[in-house]
Short mmCIF file of C-alpha atoms and ligand atoms in Angstrom, two decimals:
data_model
loop_
_atom_site.label_atom_id
_atom_site.label_comp_id
_atom_site.label_asym_id
_atom_site.label_seq_id
_atom_site.Cartn_x
_atom_site.Cartn_y
_atom_site.Cartn_z
CA MET A 238 15.18 21.02 -17.18
CA LEU A 239 17.00 22.19 -14.06
CA SER A 240 20.22 24.17 -14.51
CA ALA A 241 23.47 22.68 -13.20
CA GLN A 242 23.58 25.49 -10.67
CA ASP A 243 20.08 24.72 -9.35
CA ARG A 244 20.99 21.05 -9.06
CA ALA A 245 24.16 21.87 -7.12
CA ILE A 246 22.29 24.20 -4.75
CA VAL A 247 19.55 21.65 -4.08
CA LYS A 248 22.08 18.88 -3.40
CA SER A 249 24.08 21.08 -1.05
CA THR A 250 21.03 21.77 1.17
CA VAL A 251 19.85 18.16 1.41
CA PRO A 252 22.01 17.26 4.47
CA LEU A 253 20.67 20.30 6.34
CA LEU A 254 17.10 19.37 5.53
CA GLU A 255 17.72 15.76 6.50
CA SER A 256 19.00 16.77 9.90
CA GLY A 257 15.95 19.01 10.37
CA GLY A 258 13.67 16.35 8.90
CA GLU A 259 11.13 16.20 11.72
CA ALA A 260 10.78 20.00 11.80
CA LEU A 261 10.35 20.04 8.04
CA ILE A 262 7.63 17.43 8.26
CA THR A 263 5.81 19.09 11.14
CA HIS A 264 5.78 22.55 9.59
CA PHE A 265 4.76 21.26 6.22
CA TYR A 266 1.77 19.21 7.30
CA ARG A 267 0.53 21.63 9.92
CA MET A 268 0.50 24.40 7.34
CA MET A 269 -1.06 22.36 4.58
CA LEU A 270 -3.84 20.75 6.60
CA SER A 271 -4.83 23.97 8.35
CA GLU A 272 -4.61 26.33 5.37
CA TYR A 273 -5.89 24.03 2.63
CA PRO A 274 -8.92 22.12 3.95
CA GLN A 275 -9.62 20.83 0.41
CA VAL A 276 -6.70 18.37 0.64
CA ARG A 277 -7.54 17.12 4.16
CA PRO A 278 -9.80 14.24 3.02
CA LEU A 279 -6.98 12.84 0.90
CA PHE A 280 -4.82 12.13 3.91
CA ASN A 281 -5.43 9.38 6.44
CA GLN A 282 -5.38 11.04 9.88
CA ALA A 283 -4.01 7.89 11.51
CA HIS A 284 -0.99 7.98 9.19
CA GLN A 285 -0.49 11.63 10.14
CA ALA A 286 -0.67 10.84 13.83
CA SER A 287 1.91 8.05 13.53
CA GLY A 288 4.13 10.34 11.43
CA ASP A 289 4.50 7.64 8.77
CA GLN A 290 2.93 9.60 5.92
CA PRO A 291 4.71 12.94 6.53
CA ARG A 292 7.95 10.97 6.84
CA ALA A 293 7.29 9.06 3.60
CA LEU A 294 6.62 12.26 1.67
CA ALA A 295 9.59 14.15 3.11
CA ASN A 296 11.76 11.11 2.43
CA GLY A 297 10.47 11.02 -1.16
CA VAL A 298 11.37 14.64 -1.75
CA LEU A 299 14.80 14.31 -0.12
CA MET A 300 15.60 11.08 -1.99
CA TYR A 301 14.77 12.90 -5.19
CA ALA A 302 16.96 15.87 -4.24
CA ARG A 303 19.84 13.56 -3.30
CA HIS A 304 19.65 11.82 -6.69
CA ILE A 305 18.82 14.86 -8.73
CA ASP A 306 21.76 14.12 -11.05
CA GLN A 307 20.68 10.52 -11.61
CA LEU A 308 16.94 10.18 -11.29
CA ASP A 309 17.13 6.57 -12.50
CA GLN A 310 18.65 5.74 -9.09
CA LEU A 311 15.30 6.31 -7.43
CA GLY A 312 14.37 2.72 -8.26
CA ASP A 313 10.78 1.78 -7.58
CA LEU A 314 10.10 4.80 -5.34
CA VAL A 315 8.50 6.78 -8.15
CA ALA A 316 6.26 3.87 -9.17
CA LYS A 317 5.18 3.44 -5.55
CA ILE A 318 4.27 7.11 -5.21
CA ILE A 319 2.41 7.19 -8.49
CA ASN A 320 0.38 4.10 -7.68
CA LYS A 321 -0.57 5.42 -4.25
CA HIS A 322 -1.49 8.80 -5.72
CA VAL A 323 -3.59 7.21 -8.45
CA ALA A 324 -5.43 5.00 -5.96
CA LEU A 325 -6.35 8.09 -3.92
CA GLN A 326 -7.01 10.31 -6.96
CA ILE A 327 -4.33 12.95 -6.42
CA LEU A 328 -4.83 15.54 -9.19
CA PRO A 329 -2.65 18.21 -10.86
CA GLU A 330 -4.38 21.02 -8.93
CA HIS A 331 -3.12 19.51 -5.65
CA TYR A 332 0.56 19.90 -6.54
CA PRO A 333 0.88 23.69 -6.17
CA ILE A 334 -0.57 23.38 -2.66
CA VAL A 335 2.03 20.81 -1.62
CA GLY A 336 4.71 22.85 -3.41
CA ALA A 337 3.85 26.12 -1.67
CA CYS A 338 3.76 24.49 1.78
CA LEU A 339 6.92 22.50 1.20
CA LEU A 340 8.87 25.55 0.06
CA ARG A 341 7.72 27.55 3.07
CA ALA A 342 8.71 24.70 5.36
CA ILE A 343 12.12 24.36 3.67
CA SER A 344 12.72 28.07 4.09
CA GLU A 345 11.77 27.93 7.78
CA VAL A 346 13.97 24.90 8.48
CA LEU A 347 17.00 26.34 6.65
CA GLY A 348 16.57 29.80 8.15
CA SER A 349 16.88 33.10 6.32
CA GLU A 350 20.68 33.05 6.11
CA ILE A 351 20.79 29.81 4.15
CA ALA A 352 17.41 30.04 2.43
CA THR A 353 18.47 32.89 0.15
CA PRO A 354 16.35 33.77 -2.90
CA GLU A 355 18.75 31.66 -5.05
CA VAL A 356 18.33 28.63 -2.81
CA MET A 357 14.55 28.98 -2.74
CA SER A 358 14.40 29.49 -6.47
CA ALA A 359 16.48 26.32 -7.02
CA TRP A 360 14.15 24.37 -4.72
CA GLY A 361 11.11 25.82 -6.49
CA ALA A 362 12.48 24.64 -9.84
CA ALA A 363 13.38 21.22 -8.41
CA TYR A 364 9.91 20.71 -6.91
CA GLY A 365 8.38 21.85 -10.19
CA GLN A 366 10.40 19.26 -12.09
CA LEU A 367 9.40 16.44 -9.74
CA ALA A 368 5.77 17.55 -9.75
CA ASP A 369 5.79 17.55 -13.57
CA ILE A 370 7.19 14.01 -13.64
CA LEU A 371 4.50 12.77 -11.25
CA ILE A 372 1.62 14.72 -12.81
CA GLY A 373 2.57 13.47 -16.29
CA ALA A 374 2.89 9.85 -15.21
CA GLU A 375 -0.34 10.00 -13.19
CA ALA A 376 -2.26 11.62 -16.06
CA ALA A 377 -1.13 8.80 -18.37
CA ILE A 378 -2.37 6.18 -15.90
CA TYR A 379 -5.72 7.95 -15.33
CA GLU A 380 -6.21 8.03 -19.08
CA GLU A 381 -5.19 4.39 -19.51
CA LYS A 382 -7.62 3.31 -16.77
CA ALA A 383 -10.41 5.40 -18.27
CA GLN A 384 -9.91 3.89 -21.75
CA ALA A 385 -9.37 0.23 -20.77
CA PRO A 386 -12.30 -2.20 -21.01
CA GLY A 387 -14.46 -1.77 -17.90
CA GLY A 388 -12.35 1.20 -16.88
CA TRP A 389 -13.35 4.60 -15.58
CA ARG A 390 -11.98 7.88 -14.27
CA GLY A 391 -12.49 9.23 -10.76
CA ALA A 392 -15.20 7.90 -8.47
CA ARG A 393 -17.70 5.32 -9.74
CA PRO A 394 -20.67 4.16 -7.63
CA PHE A 395 -20.68 0.47 -6.69
CA LEU A 396 -23.32 -1.56 -4.85
CA LEU A 397 -22.54 -3.91 -2.02
CA VAL A 398 -23.91 -7.23 -3.30
CA LYS A 399 -22.59 -9.64 -0.64
CA ARG A 400 -20.92 -9.70 2.81
CA VAL A 401 -19.15 -12.75 4.24
CA GLU A 402 -17.66 -13.15 7.70
CA GLU A 403 -14.22 -14.68 7.17
CA SER A 404 -13.02 -14.73 10.79
CA ASP A 405 -13.75 -13.14 14.18
CA GLU A 406 -12.45 -9.83 12.85
CA ILE A 407 -12.42 -9.91 9.02
CA ILE A 408 -15.43 -9.42 6.74
CA SER A 409 -15.38 -9.67 2.94
CA PHE A 410 -17.38 -7.14 0.92
CA TYR A 411 -18.33 -7.79 -2.72
CA PHE A 412 -18.97 -4.72 -4.87
CA ALA A 413 -20.64 -4.63 -8.32
CA PRO A 414 -20.94 -1.46 -10.44
CA ALA A 415 -24.24 0.36 -9.84
CA ASP A 416 -24.40 0.97 -13.62
CA ASN A 417 -24.27 -2.84 -14.23
CA GLY A 418 -21.31 -2.29 -16.58
CA PRO A 419 -18.13 -4.34 -16.74
CA ILE A 420 -15.24 -3.68 -14.33
CA LEU A 421 -11.59 -2.98 -14.98
CA ALA A 422 -9.56 -6.17 -14.50
CA ALA A 423 -7.00 -5.87 -11.68
CA ALA A 424 -3.63 -7.60 -11.50
CA PRO A 425 -3.39 -10.00 -8.53
CA GLY A 426 -2.04 -7.93 -5.62
CA GLN A 427 -3.58 -4.59 -6.59
CA TYR A 428 -5.81 -2.47 -4.37
CA ILE A 429 -8.74 -0.10 -4.85
CA GLY A 430 -9.36 3.37 -3.47
CA MET A 431 -12.61 4.14 -1.67
CA LYS A 432 -14.28 7.46 -0.93
CA LEU A 433 -16.88 7.79 1.81
CA VAL A 434 -18.58 10.57 3.71
CA LEU A 435 -18.70 9.83 7.45
CA ASP A 436 -20.40 12.31 9.78
CA GLY A 437 -20.32 14.88 6.98
CA GLU A 438 -16.58 14.49 6.43
CA GLU A 439 -15.02 12.92 3.33
CA VAL A 440 -12.49 10.13 3.94
CA ARG A 441 -10.49 7.93 1.58
CA ARG A 442 -8.93 4.52 2.14
CA ASN A 443 -7.21 1.78 0.14
CA TYR A 444 -8.12 -1.91 0.31
CA SER A 445 -6.37 -4.78 -1.47
CA LEU A 446 -8.54 -6.88 -3.72
CA SER A 447 -8.79 -10.26 -2.02
CA ALA A 448 -10.03 -12.20 -5.07
CA LEU A 449 -9.47 -12.27 -8.81
CA THR A 450 -11.71 -9.88 -10.69
CA ASP A 451 -12.92 -12.37 -13.38
CA ALA A 452 -16.42 -12.57 -11.88
CA GLY A 453 -17.13 -8.90 -12.58
CA VAL A 454 -17.11 -7.87 -8.90
CA TYR A 455 -14.44 -6.49 -6.62
CA ARG A 456 -13.97 -8.27 -3.30
CA ILE A 457 -12.18 -6.63 -0.40
CA SER A 458 -11.69 -8.17 3.05
CA VAL A 459 -11.50 -5.75 5.92
CA LYS A 460 -10.23 -6.22 9.45
CA ARG A 461 -12.08 -4.35 12.19
CA GLU A 462 -9.50 -1.91 13.54
CA ALA A 463 -10.06 -0.83 17.16
CA GLY A 464 -11.08 2.83 16.98
CA GLY A 465 -10.82 2.80 13.16
CA ARG A 466 -13.33 4.99 11.32
CA VAL A 467 -13.79 3.24 8.01
CA SER A 468 -13.33 -0.40 9.04
CA ASN A 469 -15.91 -0.03 11.82
CA TYR A 470 -18.30 1.77 9.48
CA LEU A 471 -17.97 -1.03 6.91
CA HIS A 472 -18.40 -3.77 9.52
CA ASP A 473 -21.31 -2.17 11.39
CA GLN A 474 -23.22 -0.14 8.83
CA MET A 475 -22.41 -1.17 5.27
CA GLN A 476 -25.23 -3.57 4.36
CA VAL A 477 -26.10 -5.29 1.08
CA GLY A 478 -27.69 -2.78 -1.31
CA ALA A 479 -25.69 0.20 -0.01
CA THR A 480 -23.67 2.29 -2.48
CA ILE A 481 -20.02 3.29 -2.26
CA ASP A 482 -17.67 5.28 -4.49
CA LEU A 483 -14.62 3.37 -5.73
CA PHE A 484 -11.56 4.51 -7.67
CA PRO A 485 -10.02 2.15 -10.27
CA PRO A 486 -7.61 -0.52 -9.00
CA SER A 487 -3.95 0.36 -8.81
CA GLY A 488 -0.70 -0.85 -7.24
CA GLU A 489 2.67 -2.27 -8.16
CA PHE A 490 2.81 -5.13 -5.61
CA THR A 491 1.72 -7.60 -8.24
CA LEU A 492 2.67 -11.10 -9.22
CA ALA A 493 5.57 -10.87 -11.68
CA ALA A 494 5.67 -13.37 -14.54
CA SER A 495 8.01 -16.19 -13.46
CA ASP A 496 8.15 -19.94 -13.20
CA LYS A 497 10.34 -20.00 -10.10
CA PRO A 498 8.75 -21.49 -6.97
CA LEU A 499 6.43 -18.91 -5.42
CA VAL A 500 6.34 -18.28 -1.67
CA LEU A 501 3.51 -16.16 -0.24
CA ILE A 502 3.94 -15.16 3.41
CA SER A 503 1.34 -13.17 5.29
CA GLY A 504 0.50 -12.05 8.78
CA GLY A 505 -3.10 -11.28 9.82
CA VAL A 506 -5.13 -9.28 7.31
CA GLY A 507 -1.95 -9.00 5.19
CA ILE A 508 -3.29 -12.22 3.65
CA THR A 509 -5.64 -10.29 1.32
CA PRO A 510 -3.43 -9.54 -1.73
CA THR A 511 -1.82 -12.99 -1.50
CA LEU A 512 -5.19 -14.69 -2.20
CA PRO A 513 -5.60 -13.60 -5.85
CA MET A 514 -1.84 -14.15 -6.28
CA LEU A 515 -2.30 -17.71 -5.04
CA GLU A 516 -5.25 -18.36 -7.30
CA ALA A 517 -3.47 -16.91 -10.35
CA ALA A 518 -0.28 -18.89 -9.68
CA LEU A 519 -2.20 -22.16 -9.45
CA ALA A 520 -3.24 -21.82 -13.07
CA SER A 521 0.27 -23.11 -13.87
CA GLU A 522 2.30 -26.03 -12.52
CA ARG A 523 4.52 -23.67 -10.55
CA PRO A 524 5.20 -24.86 -6.97
CA VAL A 525 3.57 -22.56 -4.42
CA HIS A 526 4.28 -22.40 -0.68
CA PHE A 527 1.60 -20.46 1.20
CA ILE A 528 2.62 -19.49 4.73
CA HIS A 529 0.15 -17.65 6.95
CA CYS A 530 0.60 -16.39 10.49
CA ALA A 531 -2.31 -15.37 12.68
CA ARG A 532 -2.77 -14.55 16.38
CA ASN A 533 -4.92 -17.67 16.75
CA GLY A 534 -7.36 -19.84 14.82
CA GLY A 535 -10.31 -17.55 15.58
CA VAL A 536 -8.85 -14.69 13.61
CA HIS A 537 -7.46 -16.87 10.82
CA ALA A 538 -9.43 -16.00 7.67
CA PHE A 539 -9.70 -18.07 4.47
CA ARG A 540 -8.28 -21.25 5.99
CA ASP A 541 -10.96 -23.49 4.44
CA TRP A 542 -10.52 -21.87 1.05
CA VAL A 543 -6.75 -22.36 1.04
CA ASP A 544 -7.13 -25.93 2.34
CA ALA A 545 -9.57 -26.71 -0.48
CA LEU A 546 -7.10 -25.37 -3.04
CA ALA A 547 -4.32 -27.47 -1.49
CA ALA A 548 -6.50 -30.58 -1.77
CA LYS A 549 -6.99 -29.85 -5.47
CA HIS A 550 -3.51 -28.66 -6.45
CA PRO A 551 -0.62 -30.94 -5.43
CA GLN A 552 1.91 -28.18 -6.20
CA LEU A 553 0.49 -26.10 -3.33
CA LYS A 554 1.94 -26.57 0.16
CA ARG A 555 0.37 -24.54 2.95
CA TYR A 556 1.63 -23.89 6.47
CA TYR A 557 -0.10 -22.08 9.33
CA CYS A 558 1.56 -20.55 12.34
CA TYR A 559 -0.47 -19.22 15.29
CA ALA A 560 1.02 -17.00 17.97
CA GLU A 561 -1.24 -18.76 20.49
CA ASP A 562 -3.43 -21.84 20.60
CA ASP A 563 -7.05 -20.90 21.39
CA GLY A 564 -7.84 -24.54 22.12
CA VAL A 565 -10.96 -24.42 19.90
CA SER A 566 -9.86 -23.87 16.30
CA PRO A 567 -8.18 -26.45 14.09
CA ALA A 568 -4.52 -26.81 15.05
CA ALA A 569 -1.75 -24.79 13.48
CA ASP A 570 1.39 -26.39 12.05
CA LYS A 571 3.36 -24.38 14.58
CA VAL A 572 2.46 -22.35 17.66
CA GLY A 573 4.59 -19.32 18.48
CA LEU A 574 6.15 -16.60 16.36
CA LEU A 575 7.56 -17.61 12.98
CA SER A 576 11.27 -18.18 13.56
CA GLN A 577 13.98 -18.29 10.93
CA ASP A 578 14.45 -22.02 11.44
CA GLN A 579 10.75 -22.68 11.02
CA LEU A 580 10.60 -20.52 7.90
CA ALA A 581 13.63 -22.40 6.51
CA ALA A 582 11.77 -25.67 7.00
CA TRP A 583 8.74 -24.34 5.11
CA LEU A 584 10.61 -22.80 2.15
CA PRO A 585 11.41 -24.83 -0.97
CA GLU A 586 14.88 -26.38 -0.71
CA GLN A 587 16.28 -24.27 -3.51
CA ARG A 588 16.28 -20.59 -2.56
CA ASP A 589 15.98 -19.16 -6.07
CA ILE A 590 12.34 -18.37 -5.33
CA ASP A 591 9.96 -15.44 -5.68
CA ALA A 592 8.77 -14.36 -2.24
CA TYR A 593 5.94 -11.91 -1.52
CA PHE A 594 5.11 -10.91 2.03
CA LEU A 595 2.84 -8.56 3.90
CA GLY A 596 1.73 -8.13 7.50
CA PRO A 597 2.34 -5.92 10.52
CA LYS A 598 5.54 -3.90 10.32
CA GLY A 599 7.46 -5.94 12.95
CA PHE A 600 6.45 -9.18 11.22
CA MET A 601 7.62 -7.84 7.86
CA ALA A 602 10.95 -6.69 9.27
CA ALA A 603 11.51 -10.20 10.66
CA ILE A 604 10.49 -11.92 7.42
CA LYS A 605 12.76 -9.65 5.39
CA ARG A 606 15.69 -10.48 7.69
CA HIS A 607 14.96 -14.21 7.63
CA LEU A 608 14.63 -14.37 3.84
CA GLN A 609 17.90 -12.53 3.42
CA ALA A 610 19.67 -14.81 5.90
CA LEU A 611 18.23 -17.88 4.17
CA GLY A 612 19.74 -16.84 0.84
CA VAL A 613 16.70 -15.56 -1.04
CA PRO A 614 17.98 -12.96 -3.53
CA GLU A 615 16.92 -9.50 -2.35
CA LYS A 616 15.33 -8.59 -5.68
CA GLN A 617 13.10 -11.66 -5.46
CA SER A 618 11.79 -10.71 -2.03
CA ARG A 619 8.89 -8.27 -2.47
CA TYR A 620 6.62 -6.59 0.03
CA GLU A 621 4.06 -3.86 0.46
CA PHE A 622 2.70 -1.84 3.36
CA PHE A 623 -0.91 -1.32 4.36
CA GLY A 624 0.05 2.32 4.80
CA PRO A 625 2.88 4.62 3.78
CA ALA A 626 6.16 2.84 3.06
CA ALA A 627 8.57 2.75 5.98
CA ALA A 628 12.07 1.44 6.58
CA LEU A 629 12.07 -2.25 7.53
CA GLU A 630 15.47 -2.31 9.19
C1 FAD B 756 -2.35 -0.52 -0.26
C2 FAD B 756 -3.20 -0.78 0.97
C3 FAD B 756 -3.95 -1.93 1.03
C4 FAD B 756 -4.72 -2.19 2.17
N1 FAD B 756 -5.45 -3.34 2.22
C5 FAD B 756 -6.18 -3.63 3.31
C6 FAD B 756 -6.94 -4.86 3.38
O1 FAD B 756 -6.95 -5.66 2.44
N2 FAD B 756 -7.67 -5.09 4.50
C7 FAD B 756 -7.68 -4.22 5.56
O2 FAD B 756 -8.37 -4.49 6.55
N3 FAD B 756 -6.94 -3.08 5.52
C8 FAD B 756 -6.22 -2.77 4.43
N4 FAD B 756 -5.50 -1.59 4.38
C9 FAD B 756 -5.59 -0.66 5.51
C10 FAD B 756 -6.81 0.26 5.33
O3 FAD B 756 -6.56 1.15 4.25
C11 FAD B 756 -7.10 1.12 6.55
O4 FAD B 756 -5.94 1.80 6.92
C12 FAD B 756 -7.62 0.28 7.72
O5 FAD B 756 -8.84 -0.36 7.38
C13 FAD B 756 -7.86 1.18 8.95
O6 FAD B 756 -8.73 2.22 8.55
P1 FAD B 756 -9.80 2.80 9.57
O7 FAD B 756 -10.43 3.99 8.93
O8 FAD B 756 -10.69 1.74 10.10
O9 FAD B 756 -8.89 3.26 10.77
P2 FAD B 756 -8.34 4.72 11.05
O10 FAD B 756 -9.45 5.61 11.41
O11 FAD B 756 -7.46 5.11 9.95
O12 FAD B 756 -7.51 4.41 12.35
C14 FAD B 756 -6.46 3.43 12.39
C15 FAD B 756 -5.87 3.39 13.81
O13 FAD B 756 -5.29 4.64 14.12
C16 FAD B 756 -5.91 5.22 15.25
N5 FAD B 756 -6.07 6.67 14.98
C17 FAD B 756 -6.89 7.24 14.06
N6 FAD B 756 -6.74 8.60 14.07
C18 FAD B 756 -5.83 8.86 15.02
C19 FAD B 756 -5.28 10.06 15.53
N7 FAD B 756 -5.60 11.24 15.03
N8 FAD B 756 -4.37 9.93 16.53
C20 FAD B 756 -4.01 8.73 17.03
N9 FAD B 756 -4.50 7.57 16.59
C21 FAD B 756 -5.40 7.63 15.60
C22 FAD B 756 -7.27 4.51 15.37
O14 FAD B 756 -7.71 4.48 16.72
C23 FAD B 756 -6.95 3.15 14.87
O15 FAD B 756 -6.39 2.35 15.86
C24 FAD B 756 -4.74 -1.29 3.26
C25 FAD B 756 -3.98 -0.12 3.17
C26 FAD B 756 -3.22 0.14 2.04
C27 FAD B 756 -2.42 1.40 1.98
C1 HEM B 757 6.43 16.07 -5.64
C2 HEM B 757 5.44 15.88 -4.84
C3 HEM B 757 5.13 14.64 -4.04
C4 HEM B 757 5.95 13.64 -3.56
C5 HEM B 757 7.45 13.50 -3.69
C6 HEM B 757 5.10 12.71 -2.86
C7 HEM B 757 5.54 11.58 -2.23
C8 HEM B 757 4.74 10.65 -1.61
C9 HEM B 757 5.21 9.45 -0.98
C10 HEM B 757 6.66 9.01 -0.88
C11 HEM B 757 4.13 8.79 -0.52
C12 HEM B 757 4.11 7.45 0.21
C13 HEM B 757 3.96 6.35 -0.80
C14 HEM B 757 3.86 5.01 -0.10
O1 HEM B 757 4.78 4.65 0.57
O2 HEM B 757 2.87 4.33 -0.22
C15 HEM B 757 2.97 9.57 -0.86
C16 HEM B 757 1.68 9.21 -0.53
C17 HEM B 757 0.65 10.10 -0.60
N1 HEM B 757 0.66 11.33 -1.19
FE1 HEM B 757 2.20 12.22 -2.13
N2 HEM B 757 3.81 13.14 -2.94
C18 HEM B 757 3.79 14.32 -3.64
C19 HEM B 757 2.68 15.07 -3.93
C20 HEM B 757 1.44 14.87 -3.37
C21 HEM B 757 0.31 15.75 -3.55
C22 HEM B 757 0.28 16.99 -4.41
C23 HEM B 757 -0.70 15.22 -2.81
C24 HEM B 757 -2.09 15.77 -2.60
C25 HEM B 757 -2.31 16.90 -1.97
C26 HEM B 757 -0.22 14.00 -2.21
C27 HEM B 757 -0.96 13.15 -1.42
C28 HEM B 757 -0.55 11.91 -1.00
C29 HEM B 757 -1.41 10.99 -0.26
C30 HEM B 757 -2.85 11.28 0.16
C31 HEM B 757 -0.66 9.86 -0.01
C32 HEM B 757 -1.09 8.61 0.76
C33 HEM B 757 -1.15 9.01 2.21
C34 HEM B 757 -1.49 7.91 3.18
O3 HEM B 757 -1.23 6.73 2.94
O4 HEM B 757 -1.97 8.30 4.24
N3 HEM B 757 1.08 13.82 -2.57
N4 HEM B 757 3.36 10.68 -1.53
#
């Protein structure tokens, strides 16, 4: 437990650290990645380059420091961090590395006059407290996943048993355990972690499960990313029979129990977690509106599958919006970007709905704004990022 004095010291330095946020981030990551090569594979280099991941971590630490008197105010931030850590297998031995680098960066940003031994000791205690919270919560989840039916701990080898081209740029990969055992059931919306060695270097990535897990296999659907290491490897080299290491499914962007009308809105490959959500929701009579936006028909994945569900389930309404008409694919319901008026026309009339959305950041910012303006309660409007969380304003 932190002393009242430590808490006061930490809170008093937060504004200084916030104003030096970029310097804090830069020092911290440069130090950690150069001095501790063992943690390098855990971090996605693209997220480093964009600054999103360093910013998310620094923001997490500062949010914690700001609310150090009332940790319950952190809302779902802690759950988000824990789920991401579990999916990438962050372990207790990694925390002292982050702690040491963070403290050195804090001391450099504050300067020696402010970063007195008392200040640094308060920050050391505060980091230790946060690390203990996360390590404890993560250990409980690792244990739970190891003990659950079909569960496991750490990496487990899976075989690629099927590949399906879903669009010009998305391929689905079906993985079954190499040991022929059962798999851990995933909640609709969860993702798996993957560990690969490419050109002698270990890399890790997350992929949403794009189908329910009842059949005993995990399906992911991956978009080829220009210049992307893992997506291009999977598309070009991962053939049926190959093995891959997977971590157990994780994630808190899951379908909450509710009988309100459900609205699933996706852009591009953001469609993946909405597919098992859609399938799960159709087991009840709940009305479902499925809205998907794609650049054009050529890159629109899973259209036939959703159409077939709509033909079978009268409570499902589906709407497609293409940014452009390629003149070849089946027509969209609307061509252009999804406007607020168009979204209003495709939502159920009553706005007491549960909305889930995912797509490129700009798309998500627009959807969030539109849903708010259209009267959807903020708490019922949920989203996730295919990368570190970022502000959507
Ligand atoms: C929870 C979650 C779920 C996800 N689900 C899915 C899913 O269902 N389907 C899916 O396709 N993706 C999904 N993703 C995204 C996925 O994890 C990968 O980020 C994505 O496949 C790109 O990985 P990559 O290795 O191919 O690209 P990366 O190698 O990570 O590169 C991505 C982009 O950054 C650029 N880049 C890389 N390194 C640098 C650098 N040092 N400097 C500048 N630019 C750089 C690359 O050129 C490329 O354009 C998900 C992510 C998360 C976090
Ligand atoms: C108290 C300590 C820590 C805090 C507050 C913290 C916070 C965060 C936050 C906020 C995110 C982004 C979550 C999201 O938006 O999805 C994140 C992701 C991540 N964290 Fe931590 N973290 C801590 C410790 C660690 C440690 C010890 C490691 C391992 C060395 C680590 C590795 C990662 C990785 C690899 C990601 C995902 C990166 C990516 O998407 O590229 N974190 N963490």
